[in-house]
Coordinates of C-alpha atoms in Angstrom, one line a residue:
M1 CA -0.2 0.2 0.0
S2 CA 1.3 3.5 -1.7
H3 CA 1.5 6.6 0.9
S4 CA 1.2 10.2 0.1
P5 CA 4.7 12.1 0.8
L6 CA 5.0 14.3 4.2
R7 CA 4.5 17.4 3.4
V8 CA 7.2 19.5 5.3
L9 CA 7.4 23.2 6.3
I10 CA 10.8 24.1 7.9
L11 CA 11.0 28.1 8.7
G12 CA 14.5 29.1 9.1
A13 CA 15.6 26.5 6.6
T14 CA 19.0 28.1 6.1
S15 CA 19.8 27.5 9.4
G16 CA 22.4 24.2 9.9
I17 CA 20.2 21.9 12.0
A18 CA 17.4 23.0 9.6
E19 CA 19.2 22.0 6.5
A20 CA 20.4 18.9 8.2
T21 CA 17.3 18.1 9.0
A22 CA 15.9 19.1 5.7
R23 CA 18.3 16.0 4.6
L24 CA 16.4 13.0 6.3
Y25 CA 13.4 14.4 4.9
A26 CA 14.6 14.1 1.0
A27 CA 15.4 10.7 1.7
E28 CA 12.2 9.9 2.8
G29 CA 10.9 11.3 -0.6
A30 CA 8.5 14.0 1.1
R31 CA 7.3 17.2 -0.6
L32 CA 9.3 20.5 1.3
V33 CA 8.7 24.2 1.8
L34 CA 11.6 25.5 2.6
A35 CA 11.1 29.2 3.9
G36 CA 13.8 31.8 5.1
R37 CA 15.3 35.2 3.9
N38 CA 17.8 34.4 1.5
A39 CA 16.1 33.3 -1.3
A40 CA 19.3 32.5 -3.4
R41 CA 20.7 30.2 -0.6
L42 CA 17.2 28.3 0.0
Q43 CA 17.1 27.8 -4.2
A44 CA 20.6 26.1 -3.3
I45 CA 19.3 24.2 -0.8
A46 CA 16.6 22.9 -2.7
A47 CA 18.3 22.1 -5.2
D48 CA 20.5 20.0 -3.4
L49 CA 17.3 18.4 -1.5
R50 CA 15.5 17.2 -4.8
L51 CA 18.8 15.4 -5.7
R52 CA 18.6 13.3 -2.9
G53 CA 15.2 12.4 -2.9
A54 CA 12.7 14.9 -2.1
S55 CA 9.3 14.3 -4.4
A56 CA 9.0 18.2 -4.0
V57 CA 10.9 21.3 -3.1
D58 CA 9.2 25.0 -2.9
I59 CA 10.9 28.1 -1.4
A60 CA 9.4 30.9 0.0
Q61 CA 10.7 33.8 0.8
I62 CA 9.5 35.1 4.4
D63 CA 11.0 37.9 7.2
F64 CA 9.9 36.1 10.2
V65 CA 10.5 38.9 12.7
R66 CA 9.0 41.7 10.2
D67 CA 5.9 39.8 8.4
D68 CA 3.2 39.1 10.6
A69 CA 2.6 35.5 11.3
R70 CA -0.7 34.4 10.7
Q71 CA -0.9 35.9 7.5
A72 CA 1.9 35.0 6.2
W73 CA 0.9 31.2 7.7
L74 CA -2.4 31.5 5.8
G75 CA -0.6 32.8 2.7
L76 CA 1.5 29.6 2.7
L77 CA -1.7 27.2 2.5
A78 CA -3.3 29.4 0.6
T79 CA -0.3 28.4 -1.5
H80 CA 0.9 24.7 -0.5
G81 CA -2.3 23.5 1.1
A82 CA -2.5 21.2 4.2
F83 CA 1.3 20.6 6.3
D84 CA 1.8 17.5 8.2
H85 CA 4.9 18.5 9.8
V86 CA 6.3 22.0 10.7
L87 CA 9.7 22.9 11.8
I88 CA 10.5 26.2 13.0
A89 CA 14.2 26.3 13.5
Y90 CA 15.4 30.1 13.2
G91 CA 16.6 32.3 15.9
V92 CA 20.1 34.4 16.8
L93 CA 22.4 34.1 19.2
G94 CA 22.9 37.9 19.7
D95 CA 25.9 39.6 21.7
Q96 CA 24.9 39.6 25.4
P97 CA 27.1 42.8 26.6
T98 CA 25.6 44.6 24.0
A99 CA 22.2 43.4 25.0
E100 CA 22.9 44.8 28.0
Q101 CA 23.7 48.0 27.4
D102 CA 21.8 48.4 23.9
S103 CA 18.0 47.6 24.2
A104 CA 17.3 47.5 20.5
A105 CA 20.0 44.5 20.4
A106 CA 18.2 43.1 23.5
E107 CA 14.8 43.0 21.9
S108 CA 15.8 42.0 18.8
I109 CA 17.1 39.1 20.3
M110 CA 13.8 38.5 22.0
A111 CA 11.8 38.7 18.7
A112 CA 13.6 36.1 16.5
N113 CA 14.0 33.7 19.1
F114 CA 10.6 34.1 21.2
T115 CA 8.1 36.1 20.1
S116 CA 8.1 35.7 16.0
P117 CA 8.5 31.5 17.1
A118 CA 5.9 32.1 19.0
Q119 CA 3.3 33.7 16.8
W120 CA 4.4 31.2 13.9
S121 CA 3.2 28.1 16.7
L122 CA 0.1 29.7 17.7
A123 CA -0.8 30.2 13.9
V124 CA 0.2 26.7 13.2
A125 CA -1.5 25.2 16.6
E126 CA -5.3 26.3 15.2
D127 CA -4.6 25.3 11.8
F128 CA -3.7 21.9 13.7
E129 CA -5.8 21.6 16.0
R130 CA -9.1 22.4 13.7
R131 CA -7.3 19.4 11.8
G132 CA -6.6 17.0 14.5
S133 CA -3.5 16.1 13.1
G134 CA 0.1 17.8 12.6
S135 CA 3.2 17.6 14.0
L136 CA 4.9 20.7 15.2
V137 CA 8.6 20.7 16.6
V138 CA 10.8 24.1 17.4
L139 CA 14.3 24.3 18.4
G140 CA 14.7 25.5 21.9
S141 CA 18.0 25.6 23.8
V142 CA 19.6 24.7 27.0
A143 CA 20.4 28.0 27.6
G144 CA 16.5 28.2 29.1
D145 CA 16.7 26.2 31.4
R146 CA 18.9 28.2 33.9
G147 CA 19.8 31.8 34.0
R148 CA 24.1 32.8 33.6
R149 CA 25.4 35.8 32.9
A150 CA 27.4 34.7 29.8
N151 CA 23.9 34.7 27.4
Y152 CA 20.8 34.8 30.0
V153 CA 19.1 37.5 27.4
Y154 CA 19.1 34.7 24.7
G155 CA 18.2 32.0 27.3
A156 CA 15.6 33.7 28.5
A157 CA 13.8 34.0 24.9
K158 CA 14.1 30.2 24.8
A159 CA 12.8 29.1 28.2
G160 CA 10.0 31.6 27.2
I161 CA 9.8 29.5 23.6
A162 CA 10.0 26.3 25.5
A163 CA 7.1 27.2 27.9
L164 CA 4.7 28.3 25.0
I165 CA 5.5 25.0 23.5
E166 CA 4.9 23.1 26.4
G167 CA 1.6 24.6 26.5
I168 CA 0.7 23.9 23.4
A169 CA 1.4 20.3 23.4
H170 CA -0.9 20.0 26.7
R171 CA -3.4 21.8 24.7
F172 CA -2.8 19.2 22.2
A173 CA -3.2 16.3 24.8
G174 CA -5.8 13.7 23.4
K175 CA -6.7 15.8 20.3
G176 CA -4.2 13.9 17.5
P177 CA -1.6 16.8 16.8
R178 CA 1.6 16.7 18.3
A179 CA 4.5 20.1 19.4
V180 CA 7.7 19.6 20.9
V181 CA 10.6 21.4 21.9
V182 CA 13.9 20.0 21.1
K183 CA 16.9 21.7 23.1
P184 CA 20.1 21.0 22.0
G185 CA 23.0 21.6 23.7
P186 CA 26.4 23.9 21.5
T187 CA 26.4 22.6 18.2
D188 CA 28.9 23.3 15.7
T189 CA 26.9 25.4 13.2
P190 CA 27.4 28.7 11.4
M191 CA 25.6 30.2 14.4
T192 CA 28.5 29.3 16.7
A193 CA 31.5 30.2 14.2
G194 CA 33.3 32.1 16.4
M195 CA 33.2 29.7 19.8
K196 CA 35.9 27.1 20.6
K197 CA 34.5 23.9 19.3
G198 CA 35.3 20.2 20.8
G199 CA 34.6 18.4 23.8
P200 CA 32.1 15.5 24.5
L201 CA 29.2 18.1 25.1
W202 CA 29.4 19.7 21.7
A203 CA 27.2 18.4 18.3
T204 CA 27.1 18.2 15.1
A205 CA 24.4 19.3 13.3
E206 CA 23.3 16.2 11.6
Q207 CA 23.4 14.9 15.2
V208 CA 20.8 17.1 15.9
A209 CA 18.6 16.6 13.4
V210 CA 18.2 12.8 13.7
V211 CA 17.0 13.8 17.6
V212 CA 14.5 16.7 15.8
R213 CA 13.6 14.2 12.9
R214 CA 12.8 11.7 15.5
A215 CA 10.8 14.2 17.8
A216 CA 8.0 14.9 15.0
D217 CA 6.9 11.3 15.3
K218 CA 7.2 10.6 18.9
G219 CA 8.2 10.8 22.9
G220 CA 7.4 13.6 24.9
P221 CA 7.1 18.0 24.5
V222 CA 10.5 18.0 25.8
Q223 CA 13.6 16.4 24.5
Y224 CA 17.6 17.6 24.2
A225 CA 19.7 16.9 21.3
S226 CA 21.9 14.8 22.5
A227 CA 20.2 13.0 25.1
R228 CA 23.1 13.5 27.5
W229 CA 21.7 17.1 28.2
R230 CA 18.9 16.5 30.3
L231 CA 21.0 15.1 33.0
V232 CA 23.2 17.8 32.4
M233 CA 20.9 20.2 32.7
L234 CA 18.8 19.4 35.8
I235 CA 22.2 19.1 37.8
V236 CA 22.8 22.7 36.5
R237 CA 19.8 23.5 37.9
L238 CA 20.3 22.0 41.4
I239 CA 23.8 23.6 41.8
P240 CA 22.9 26.3 44.6
S241 CA 23.0 30.0 44.0
A242 CA 25.9 30.7 46.4
I243 CA 27.8 28.1 44.6
F244 CA 26.5 28.8 41.1
N245 CA 27.7 32.6 41.3
K246 CA 31.1 31.6 41.7
M247 CA 30.5 29.3 38.4
N248 CA 32.3 31.1 35.6
L249 CA 29.6 29.5 33.0

């Protein structure tokens, strides 16, 4: 018995983790819509995915922070039809010292990592709940599990989106759709280009992509990439403040 290919929308498709996840979907013969700001880069990724087995790949040029999420979502539905899976994978790391001094810089970090993906998630959730099916997967971060001086503006935004997706998952309970926040640890992608990499806690985009793809089908509403981060962050959250405040994290 043949099955229709999955219809997948990837928001922020030029990110390293998104591209690696798209390759997994392409190998399954999925129909993909890649959304982002850089049309030339989207076209290059689309061409690669067609060679990797995707049954169809289209692109949509969207500025997630500036464009109205609900209207853009309705436009995508009108053009491409209903989606089975939606992955929200965009975000910015930003610069913590700058954000502490510049309210516009702080607002930019929060808009890209919380406000915008939250609006998109709510628009998608409304459609999925009405249809009684669909998988929404959103990239969070272990940085949201406890505020640290090194990146607490970014971490706060990621904590907010995690809480929102958990709430959507609760809203979906028993209704058919699913919502998942995937929390990677440090990952070797262009977003972390300026960081010193290496060590057992670093992952590749391909390793995280496996978790993201699996999360769309099964598992709880919060998943860590890799799984070891669940224990690591539990330990970090349990460190008493008197000790934590002396740590350079």
